[in-house]
mmCIF file of C-alpha atoms in Angstrom:
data_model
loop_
_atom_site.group_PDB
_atom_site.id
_atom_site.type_symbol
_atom_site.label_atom_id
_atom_site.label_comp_id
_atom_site.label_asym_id
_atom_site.label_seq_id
_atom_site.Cartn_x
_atom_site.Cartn_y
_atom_site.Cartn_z
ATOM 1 C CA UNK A 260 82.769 91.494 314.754
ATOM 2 C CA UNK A 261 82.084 93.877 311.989
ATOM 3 C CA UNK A 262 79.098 92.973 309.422
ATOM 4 C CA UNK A 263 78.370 94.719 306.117
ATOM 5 C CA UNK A 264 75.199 94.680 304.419
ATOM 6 C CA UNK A 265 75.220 95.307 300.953
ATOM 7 C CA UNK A 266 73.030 98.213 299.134
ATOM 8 C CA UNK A 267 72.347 96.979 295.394
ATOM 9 C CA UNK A 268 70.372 99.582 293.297
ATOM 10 C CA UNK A 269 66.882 98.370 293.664
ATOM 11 C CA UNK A 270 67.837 97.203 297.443
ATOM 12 C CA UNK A 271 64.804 97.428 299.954
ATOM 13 C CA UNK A 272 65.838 95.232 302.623
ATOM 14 C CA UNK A 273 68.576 96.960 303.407
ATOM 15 C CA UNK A 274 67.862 98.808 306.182
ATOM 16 C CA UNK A 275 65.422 96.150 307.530
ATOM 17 C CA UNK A 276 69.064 93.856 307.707
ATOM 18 C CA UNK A 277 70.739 96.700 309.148
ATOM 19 C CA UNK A 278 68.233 97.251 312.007
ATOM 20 C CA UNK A 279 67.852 93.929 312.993
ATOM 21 C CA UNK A 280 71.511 93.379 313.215
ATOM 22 C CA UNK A 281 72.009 96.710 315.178
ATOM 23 C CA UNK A 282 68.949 94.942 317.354
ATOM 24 C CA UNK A 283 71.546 92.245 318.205
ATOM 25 C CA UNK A 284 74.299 94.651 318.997
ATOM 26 C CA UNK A 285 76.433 94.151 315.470
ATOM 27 C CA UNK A 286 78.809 96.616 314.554
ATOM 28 C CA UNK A 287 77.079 97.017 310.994
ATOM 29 C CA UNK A 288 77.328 99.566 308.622
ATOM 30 C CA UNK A 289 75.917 99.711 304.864
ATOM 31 C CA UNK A 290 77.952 99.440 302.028
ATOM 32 C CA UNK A 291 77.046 100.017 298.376
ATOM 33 C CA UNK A 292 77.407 97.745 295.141
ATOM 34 C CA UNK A 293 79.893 99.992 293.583
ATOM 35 C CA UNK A 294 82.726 99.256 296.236
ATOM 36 C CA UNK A 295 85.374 96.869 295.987
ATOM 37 C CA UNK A 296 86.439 96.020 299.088
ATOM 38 C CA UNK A 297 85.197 93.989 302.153
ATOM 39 C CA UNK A 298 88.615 92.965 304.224
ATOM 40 C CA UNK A 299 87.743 95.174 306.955
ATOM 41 C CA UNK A 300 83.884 92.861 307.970
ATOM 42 C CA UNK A 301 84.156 89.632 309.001
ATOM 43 C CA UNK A 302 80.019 88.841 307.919
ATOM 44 C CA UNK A 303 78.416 90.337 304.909
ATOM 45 C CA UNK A 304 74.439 90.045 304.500
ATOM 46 C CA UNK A 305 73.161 90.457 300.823
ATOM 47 C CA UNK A 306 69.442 91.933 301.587
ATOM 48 C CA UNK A 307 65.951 91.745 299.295
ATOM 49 C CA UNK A 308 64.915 93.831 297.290
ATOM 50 C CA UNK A 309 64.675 94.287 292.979
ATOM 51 C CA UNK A 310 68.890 94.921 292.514
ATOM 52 C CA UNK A 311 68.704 96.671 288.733
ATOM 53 C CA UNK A 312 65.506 96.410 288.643
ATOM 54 C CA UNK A 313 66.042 92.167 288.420
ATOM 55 C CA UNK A 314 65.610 92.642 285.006
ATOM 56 C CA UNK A 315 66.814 89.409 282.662
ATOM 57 C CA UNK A 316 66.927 87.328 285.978
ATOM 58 C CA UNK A 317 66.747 88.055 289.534
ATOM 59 C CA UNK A 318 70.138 88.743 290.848
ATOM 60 C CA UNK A 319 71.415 88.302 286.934
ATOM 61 C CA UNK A 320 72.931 91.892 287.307
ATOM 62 C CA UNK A 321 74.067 91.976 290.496
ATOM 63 C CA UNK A 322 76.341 89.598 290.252
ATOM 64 C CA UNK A 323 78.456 91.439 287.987
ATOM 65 C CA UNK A 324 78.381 94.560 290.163
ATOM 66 C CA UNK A 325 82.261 95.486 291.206
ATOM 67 C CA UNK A 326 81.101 94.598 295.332
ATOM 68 C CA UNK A 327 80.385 90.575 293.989
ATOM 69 C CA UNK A 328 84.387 90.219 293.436
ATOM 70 C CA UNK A 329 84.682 91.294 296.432
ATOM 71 C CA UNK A 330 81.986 89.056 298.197
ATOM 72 C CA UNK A 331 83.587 86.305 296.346
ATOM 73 C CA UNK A 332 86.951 86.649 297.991
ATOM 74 C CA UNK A 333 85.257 86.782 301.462
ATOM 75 C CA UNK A 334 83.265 83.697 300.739
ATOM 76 C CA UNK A 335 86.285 81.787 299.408
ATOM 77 C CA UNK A 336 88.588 83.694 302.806
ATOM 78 C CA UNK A 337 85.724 81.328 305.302
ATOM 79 C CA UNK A 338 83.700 84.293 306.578
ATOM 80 C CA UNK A 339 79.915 84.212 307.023
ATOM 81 C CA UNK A 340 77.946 85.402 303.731
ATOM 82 C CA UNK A 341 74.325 85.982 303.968
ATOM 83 C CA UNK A 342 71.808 86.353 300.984
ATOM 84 C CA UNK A 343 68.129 86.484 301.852
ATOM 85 C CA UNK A 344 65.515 87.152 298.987
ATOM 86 C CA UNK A 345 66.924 88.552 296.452
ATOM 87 C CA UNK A 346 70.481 88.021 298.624
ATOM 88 C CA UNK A 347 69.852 84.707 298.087
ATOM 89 C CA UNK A 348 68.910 84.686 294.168
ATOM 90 C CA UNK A 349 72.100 86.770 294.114
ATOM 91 C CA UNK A 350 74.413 84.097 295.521
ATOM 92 C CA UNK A 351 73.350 81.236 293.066
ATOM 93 C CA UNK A 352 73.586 83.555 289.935
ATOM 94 C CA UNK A 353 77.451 84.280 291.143
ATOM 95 C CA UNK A 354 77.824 80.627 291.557
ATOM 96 C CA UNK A 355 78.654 80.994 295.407
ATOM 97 C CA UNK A 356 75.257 78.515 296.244
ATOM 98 C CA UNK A 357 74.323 76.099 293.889
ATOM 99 C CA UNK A 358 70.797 75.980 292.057
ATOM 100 C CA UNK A 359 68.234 78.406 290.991
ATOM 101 C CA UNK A 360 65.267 80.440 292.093
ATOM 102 C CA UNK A 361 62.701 80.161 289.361
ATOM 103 C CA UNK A 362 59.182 81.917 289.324
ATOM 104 C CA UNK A 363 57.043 80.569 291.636
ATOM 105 C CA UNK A 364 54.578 77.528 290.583
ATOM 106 C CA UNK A 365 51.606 79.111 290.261
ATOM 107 C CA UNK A 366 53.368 82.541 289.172
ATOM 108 C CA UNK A 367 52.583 85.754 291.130
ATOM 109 C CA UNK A 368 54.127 87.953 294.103
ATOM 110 C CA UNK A 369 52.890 86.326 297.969
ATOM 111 C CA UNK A 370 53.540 87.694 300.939
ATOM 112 C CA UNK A 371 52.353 85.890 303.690
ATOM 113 C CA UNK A 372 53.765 84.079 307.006
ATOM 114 C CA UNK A 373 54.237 80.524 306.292
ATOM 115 C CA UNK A 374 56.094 77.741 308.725
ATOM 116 C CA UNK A 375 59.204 76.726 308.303
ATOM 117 C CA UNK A 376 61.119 73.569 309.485
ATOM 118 C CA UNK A 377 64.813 73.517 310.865
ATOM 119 C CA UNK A 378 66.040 70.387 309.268
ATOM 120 C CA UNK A 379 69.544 71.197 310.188
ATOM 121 C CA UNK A 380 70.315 73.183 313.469
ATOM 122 C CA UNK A 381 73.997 72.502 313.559
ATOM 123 C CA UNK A 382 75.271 75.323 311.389
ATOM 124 C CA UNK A 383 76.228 78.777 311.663
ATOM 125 C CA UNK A 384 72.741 80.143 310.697
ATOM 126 C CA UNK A 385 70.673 77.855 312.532
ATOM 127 C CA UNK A 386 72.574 76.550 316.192
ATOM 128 C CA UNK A 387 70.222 78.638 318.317
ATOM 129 C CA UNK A 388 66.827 76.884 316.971
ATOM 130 C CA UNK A 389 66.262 73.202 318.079
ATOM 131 C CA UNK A 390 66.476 70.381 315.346
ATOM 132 C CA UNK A 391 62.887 70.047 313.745
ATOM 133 C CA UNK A 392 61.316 73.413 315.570
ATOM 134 C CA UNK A 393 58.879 75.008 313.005
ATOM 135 C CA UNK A 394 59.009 78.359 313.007
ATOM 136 C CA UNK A 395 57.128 81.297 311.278
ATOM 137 C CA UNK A 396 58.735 83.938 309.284
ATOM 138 C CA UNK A 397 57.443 85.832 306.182
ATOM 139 C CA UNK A 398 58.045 85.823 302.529
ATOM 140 C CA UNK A 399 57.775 88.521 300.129
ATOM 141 C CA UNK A 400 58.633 86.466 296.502
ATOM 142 C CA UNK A 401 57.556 86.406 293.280
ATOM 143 C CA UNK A 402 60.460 84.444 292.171
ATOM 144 C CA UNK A 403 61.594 81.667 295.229
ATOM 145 C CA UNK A 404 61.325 78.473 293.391
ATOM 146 C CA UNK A 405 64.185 76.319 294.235
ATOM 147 C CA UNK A 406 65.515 74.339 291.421
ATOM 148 C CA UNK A 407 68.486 72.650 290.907
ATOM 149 C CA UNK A 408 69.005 69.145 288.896
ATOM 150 C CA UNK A 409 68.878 65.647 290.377
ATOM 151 C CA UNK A 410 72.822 65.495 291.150
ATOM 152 C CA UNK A 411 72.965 68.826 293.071
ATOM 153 C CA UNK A 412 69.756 68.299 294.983
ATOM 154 C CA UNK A 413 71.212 65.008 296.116
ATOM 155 C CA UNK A 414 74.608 66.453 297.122
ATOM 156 C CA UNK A 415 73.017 68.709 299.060
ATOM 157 C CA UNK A 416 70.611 65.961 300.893
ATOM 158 C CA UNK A 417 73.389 63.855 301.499
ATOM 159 C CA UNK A 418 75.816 67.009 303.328
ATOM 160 C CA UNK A 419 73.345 68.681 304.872
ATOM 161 C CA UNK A 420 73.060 71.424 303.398
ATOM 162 C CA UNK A 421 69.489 72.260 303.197
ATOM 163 C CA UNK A 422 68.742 74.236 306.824
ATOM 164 C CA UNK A 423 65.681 75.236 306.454
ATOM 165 C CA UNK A 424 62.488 73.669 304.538
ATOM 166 C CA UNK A 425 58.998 74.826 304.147
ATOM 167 C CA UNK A 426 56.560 73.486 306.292
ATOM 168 C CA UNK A 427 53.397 73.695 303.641
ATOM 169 C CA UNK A 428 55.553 74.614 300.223
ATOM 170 C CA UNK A 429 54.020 77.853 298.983
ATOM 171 C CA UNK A 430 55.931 78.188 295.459
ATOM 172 C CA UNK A 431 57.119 74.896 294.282
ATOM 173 C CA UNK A 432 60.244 74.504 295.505
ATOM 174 C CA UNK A 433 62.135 71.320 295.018
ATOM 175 C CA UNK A 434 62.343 69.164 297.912
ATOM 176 C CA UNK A 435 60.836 71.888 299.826
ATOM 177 C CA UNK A 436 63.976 73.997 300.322
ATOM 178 C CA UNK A 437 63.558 77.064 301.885
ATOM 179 C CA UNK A 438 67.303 78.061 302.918
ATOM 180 C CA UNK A 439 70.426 76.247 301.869
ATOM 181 C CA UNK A 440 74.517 77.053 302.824
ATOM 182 C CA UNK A 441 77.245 75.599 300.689
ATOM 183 C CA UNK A 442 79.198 72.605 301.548
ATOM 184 C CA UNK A 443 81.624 74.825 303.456
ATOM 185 C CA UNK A 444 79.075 75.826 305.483
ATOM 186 C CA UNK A 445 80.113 79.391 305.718
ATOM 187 C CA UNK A 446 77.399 80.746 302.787
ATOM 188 C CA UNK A 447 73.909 80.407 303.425
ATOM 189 C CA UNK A 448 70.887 81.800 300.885
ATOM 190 C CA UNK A 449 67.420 81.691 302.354
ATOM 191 C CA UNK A 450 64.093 83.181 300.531
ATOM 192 C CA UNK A 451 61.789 84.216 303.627
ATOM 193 C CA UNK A 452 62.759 87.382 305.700
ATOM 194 C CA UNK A 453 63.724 86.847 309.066
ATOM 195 C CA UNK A 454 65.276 90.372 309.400
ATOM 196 C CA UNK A 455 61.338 91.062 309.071
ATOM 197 C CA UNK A 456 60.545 89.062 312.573
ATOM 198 C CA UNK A 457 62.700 90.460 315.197
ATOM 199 C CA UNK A 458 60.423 92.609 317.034
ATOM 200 C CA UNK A 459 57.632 91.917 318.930
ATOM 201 C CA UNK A 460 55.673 95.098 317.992
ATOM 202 C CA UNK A 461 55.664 93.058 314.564
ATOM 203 C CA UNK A 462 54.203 90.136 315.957
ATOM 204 C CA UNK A 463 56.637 87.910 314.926
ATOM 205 C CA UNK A 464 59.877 86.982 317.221
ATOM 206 C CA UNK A 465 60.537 83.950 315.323
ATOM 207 C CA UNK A 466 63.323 85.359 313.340
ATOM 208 C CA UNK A 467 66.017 86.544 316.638
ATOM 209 C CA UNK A 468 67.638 82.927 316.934
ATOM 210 C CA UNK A 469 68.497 83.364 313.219
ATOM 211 C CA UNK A 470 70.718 86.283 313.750
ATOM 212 C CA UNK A 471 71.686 84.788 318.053
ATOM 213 C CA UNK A 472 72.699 81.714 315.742
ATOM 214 C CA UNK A 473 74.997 83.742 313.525
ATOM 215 C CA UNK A 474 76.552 85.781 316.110
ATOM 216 C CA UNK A 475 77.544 83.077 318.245
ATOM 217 C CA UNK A 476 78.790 81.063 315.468
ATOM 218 C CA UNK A 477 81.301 84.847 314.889
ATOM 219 C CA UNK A 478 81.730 84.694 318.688
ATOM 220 C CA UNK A 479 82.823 80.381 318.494
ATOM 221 C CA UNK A 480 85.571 81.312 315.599
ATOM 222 C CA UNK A 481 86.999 84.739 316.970
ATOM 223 C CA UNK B 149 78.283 95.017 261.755
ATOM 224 C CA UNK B 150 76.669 91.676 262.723
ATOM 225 C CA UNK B 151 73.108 91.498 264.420
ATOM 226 C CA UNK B 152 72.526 88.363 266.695
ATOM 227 C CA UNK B 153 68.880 87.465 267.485
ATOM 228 C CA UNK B 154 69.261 85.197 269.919
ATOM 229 C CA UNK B 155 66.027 82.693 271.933
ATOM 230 C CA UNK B 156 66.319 81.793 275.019
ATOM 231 C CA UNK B 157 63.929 78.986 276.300
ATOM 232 C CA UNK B 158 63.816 76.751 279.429
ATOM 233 C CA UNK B 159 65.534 73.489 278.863
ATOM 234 C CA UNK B 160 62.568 70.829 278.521
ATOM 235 C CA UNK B 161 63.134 69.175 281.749
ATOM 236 C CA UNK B 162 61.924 72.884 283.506
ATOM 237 C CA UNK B 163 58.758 73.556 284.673
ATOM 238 C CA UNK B 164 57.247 76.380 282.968
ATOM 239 C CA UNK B 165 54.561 78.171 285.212
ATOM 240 C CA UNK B 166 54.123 81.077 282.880
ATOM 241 C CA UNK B 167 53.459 79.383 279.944
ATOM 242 C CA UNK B 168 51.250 76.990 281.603
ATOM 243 C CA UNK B 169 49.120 79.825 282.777
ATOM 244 C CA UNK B 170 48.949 81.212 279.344
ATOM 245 C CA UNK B 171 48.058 78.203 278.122
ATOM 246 C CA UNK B 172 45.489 77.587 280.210
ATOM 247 C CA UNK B 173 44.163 81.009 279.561
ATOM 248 C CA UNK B 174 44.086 80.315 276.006
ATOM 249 C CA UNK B 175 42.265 77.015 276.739
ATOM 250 C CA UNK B 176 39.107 79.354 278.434
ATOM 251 C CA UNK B 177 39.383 81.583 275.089
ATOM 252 C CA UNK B 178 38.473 78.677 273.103
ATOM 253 C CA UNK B 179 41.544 77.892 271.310
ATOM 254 C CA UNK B 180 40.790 74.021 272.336
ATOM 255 C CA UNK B 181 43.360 73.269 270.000
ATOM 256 C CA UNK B 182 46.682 74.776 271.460
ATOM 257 C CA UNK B 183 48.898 71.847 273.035
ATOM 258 C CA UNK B 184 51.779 73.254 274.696
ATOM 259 C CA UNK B 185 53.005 77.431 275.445
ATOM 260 C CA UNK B 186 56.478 78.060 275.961
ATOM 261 C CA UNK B 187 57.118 81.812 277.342
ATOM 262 C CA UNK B 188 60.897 82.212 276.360
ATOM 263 C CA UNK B 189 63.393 85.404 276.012
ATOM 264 C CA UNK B 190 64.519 87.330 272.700
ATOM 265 C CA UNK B 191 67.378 89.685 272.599
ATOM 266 C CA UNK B 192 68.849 91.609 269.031
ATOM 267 C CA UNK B 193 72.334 92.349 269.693
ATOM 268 C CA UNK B 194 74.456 94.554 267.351
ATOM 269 C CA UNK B 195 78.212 93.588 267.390
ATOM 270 C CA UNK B 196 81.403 94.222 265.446
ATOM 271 C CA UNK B 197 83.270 91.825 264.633
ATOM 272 C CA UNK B 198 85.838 90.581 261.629
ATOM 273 C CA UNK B 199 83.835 88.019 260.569
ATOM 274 C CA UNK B 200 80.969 85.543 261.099
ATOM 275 C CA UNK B 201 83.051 82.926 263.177
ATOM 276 C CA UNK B 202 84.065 85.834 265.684
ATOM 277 C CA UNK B 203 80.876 86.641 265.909
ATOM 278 C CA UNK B 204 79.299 83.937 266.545
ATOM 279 C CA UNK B 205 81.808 82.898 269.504
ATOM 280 C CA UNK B 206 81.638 86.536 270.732
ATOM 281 C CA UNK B 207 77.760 85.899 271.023
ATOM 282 C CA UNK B 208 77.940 81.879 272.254
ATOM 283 C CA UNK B 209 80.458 83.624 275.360
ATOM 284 C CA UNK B 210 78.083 86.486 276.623
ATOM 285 C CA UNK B 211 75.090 84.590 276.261
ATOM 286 C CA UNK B 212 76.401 82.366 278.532
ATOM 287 C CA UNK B 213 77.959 84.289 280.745
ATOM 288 C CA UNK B 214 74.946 86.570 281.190
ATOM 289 C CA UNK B 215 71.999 86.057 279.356
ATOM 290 C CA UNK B 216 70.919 82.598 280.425
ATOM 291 C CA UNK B 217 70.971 80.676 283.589
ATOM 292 C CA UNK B 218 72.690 77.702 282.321
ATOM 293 C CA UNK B 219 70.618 75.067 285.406
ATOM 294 C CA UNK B 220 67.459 76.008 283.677
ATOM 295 C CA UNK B 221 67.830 77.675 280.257
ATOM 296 C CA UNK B 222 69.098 77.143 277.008
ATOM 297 C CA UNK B 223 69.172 79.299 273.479
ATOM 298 C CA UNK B 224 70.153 79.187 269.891
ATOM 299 C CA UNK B 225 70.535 82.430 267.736
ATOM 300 C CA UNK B 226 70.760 83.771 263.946
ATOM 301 C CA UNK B 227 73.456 85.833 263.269
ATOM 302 C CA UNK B 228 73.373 88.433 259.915
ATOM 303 C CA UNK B 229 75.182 91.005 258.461
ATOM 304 C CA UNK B 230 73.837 94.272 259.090
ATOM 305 C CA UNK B 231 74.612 97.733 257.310
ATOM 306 C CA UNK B 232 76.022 100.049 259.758
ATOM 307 C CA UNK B 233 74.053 102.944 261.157
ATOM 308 C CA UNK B 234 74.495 106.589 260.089
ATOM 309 C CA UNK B 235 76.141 108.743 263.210
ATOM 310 C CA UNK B 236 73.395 111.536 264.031
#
């Protein structure tokens, strides 16, 4: 399996990503928004960060940068895309998760550790945590407000979409979503960092069955 | 040339955190009187174009394909003619 994580200009997760999935022995390598082409990786990780500068919207740019057509294809081909942070305000600007991340409800950067819930444990993202484990992983947001109207909220109640919710909702969130995939199952967008909880010099393992769950789910379809 | 000043505003259904905090900042300043802030978006865009109606669809397409976030945001816009600039 060969993952690429994508380097937007105003990136800063990047190599965070990259470590952690070099942690889990991924062949990963780092490829930048101007590319084109993504046939040769069979995941790609969008990381956080400020891509342009997130000026307009978060992600607003990004998703017009020449890599998104190529994302696109690879989420539409079935392989595994992952957006965290800004990743993940990425993905539902280019249309490839549904909804929104708004400012937060009582507006203002946090960064903090705050419990989340697995509400769905049988998906790609998620198969190595037990159903209804809360686990701890940071945020770094000033913008992680999930929104999205009445109809798409219950669409994605009612497939089972929404993996992960907060445990104590720190931004206002609807329904408490945290992380989401789409109805495919083979995109997933989640706002905390769990690239950021890997090691235990950091104090925080919580974060390794995230990436154990992806790999196996590459390892179940190879 | 045509100029396009275009307002972009969260649909009323949308939660608006920042203008709630201003508004609640103006509230301690003693405006008692202020009832509701929206904190919106304002772009001037310069285009060319043949006439007004080409205009105003060139500016109805980009705004929607890039200026607003069409789950929580909507806009209107004024459209004028505008002389041309002198080349430096």
């Amino acid at each position: 399996m060969k993952a690429a994580v994508i380097s937007f200009p105003g990136s800063n997760c990047d190599f965070d990503m990259l470590y952690a999935l070099k942690d889990f022995g991924i062949d990963v390598q780092i490829v930048f928004a101007k590319e084109n082409n993504l046939d040769e990786f069979d995941a790609i990780f969008l990381p956080g960060g400020f891509s342009y500068g997130d000026y307009l919207r978060t992600g607003a740019i990004a998703r017009f940068s020449p890599i998104m057509s190529a994302v696109t294809k690879a989420a539409n081909e079935g392989k595994l895309i992952v957006g965290v942070c800004n990743g993940f305000q990425i993905l539902t600007e280019a249309g490839l998760l549904p909804g929104q991340l708004l400012v937060n409800k009582n507006p203002g950067f946090i960064c903090e550790e705050v419990p989340l819930k697995v509400v769905n444990n049988n998906t790609n993202f998620s198969n190595a945590y037990s159903l209804n484990e809360t686990i701890m992983i940071p945020i770094a947001h000033g913008e992680g407000n999930y929104f999205a109207d009445d109809e798409v909220l219950t669409e994605l109640e009612n497939n089972h979409q929404v993996v992960f919710r907060y445990g104590n909702n720190p931004n206002g969130s609807l329904n408490d979503i945290a992380g989401i995939m789409n109805e495919k199952g083979n995109v997933f967008g989640m706002m905390p960092h769990p690239e950021r909880a890997v090691e235990k010099v950091t104090g925080n393992i919580d974060g390794q069955n995230f990436f154990k769950s992806i790999l196996s789910g590459i390892l179940n379809q190879a | 040339m045509y100029l396009a000043k275009i307002y972009v505003t969260y649909k009323p259904s949308i939660l608006d955190p920042q203008g709630e905090v201003i508004k609640s900042a103006l509230k301690r300043m003693d405006y008692a009187d202020i009832q509701q802030v929206a904190q919106g978006k304002y772009f001037e865009v310069k285009l060319n174009a043949k006439d007004v109606d080409t205009a105003s669809s060139e500016v109805k397409s980009f705004t929607e394909a890039l200026l607003i976030n069409q789950n929580t945001e909507t806009y209107r816009f004024d459209l004028s003619l505008v002389e041309d600039e002198v080349e430096a």
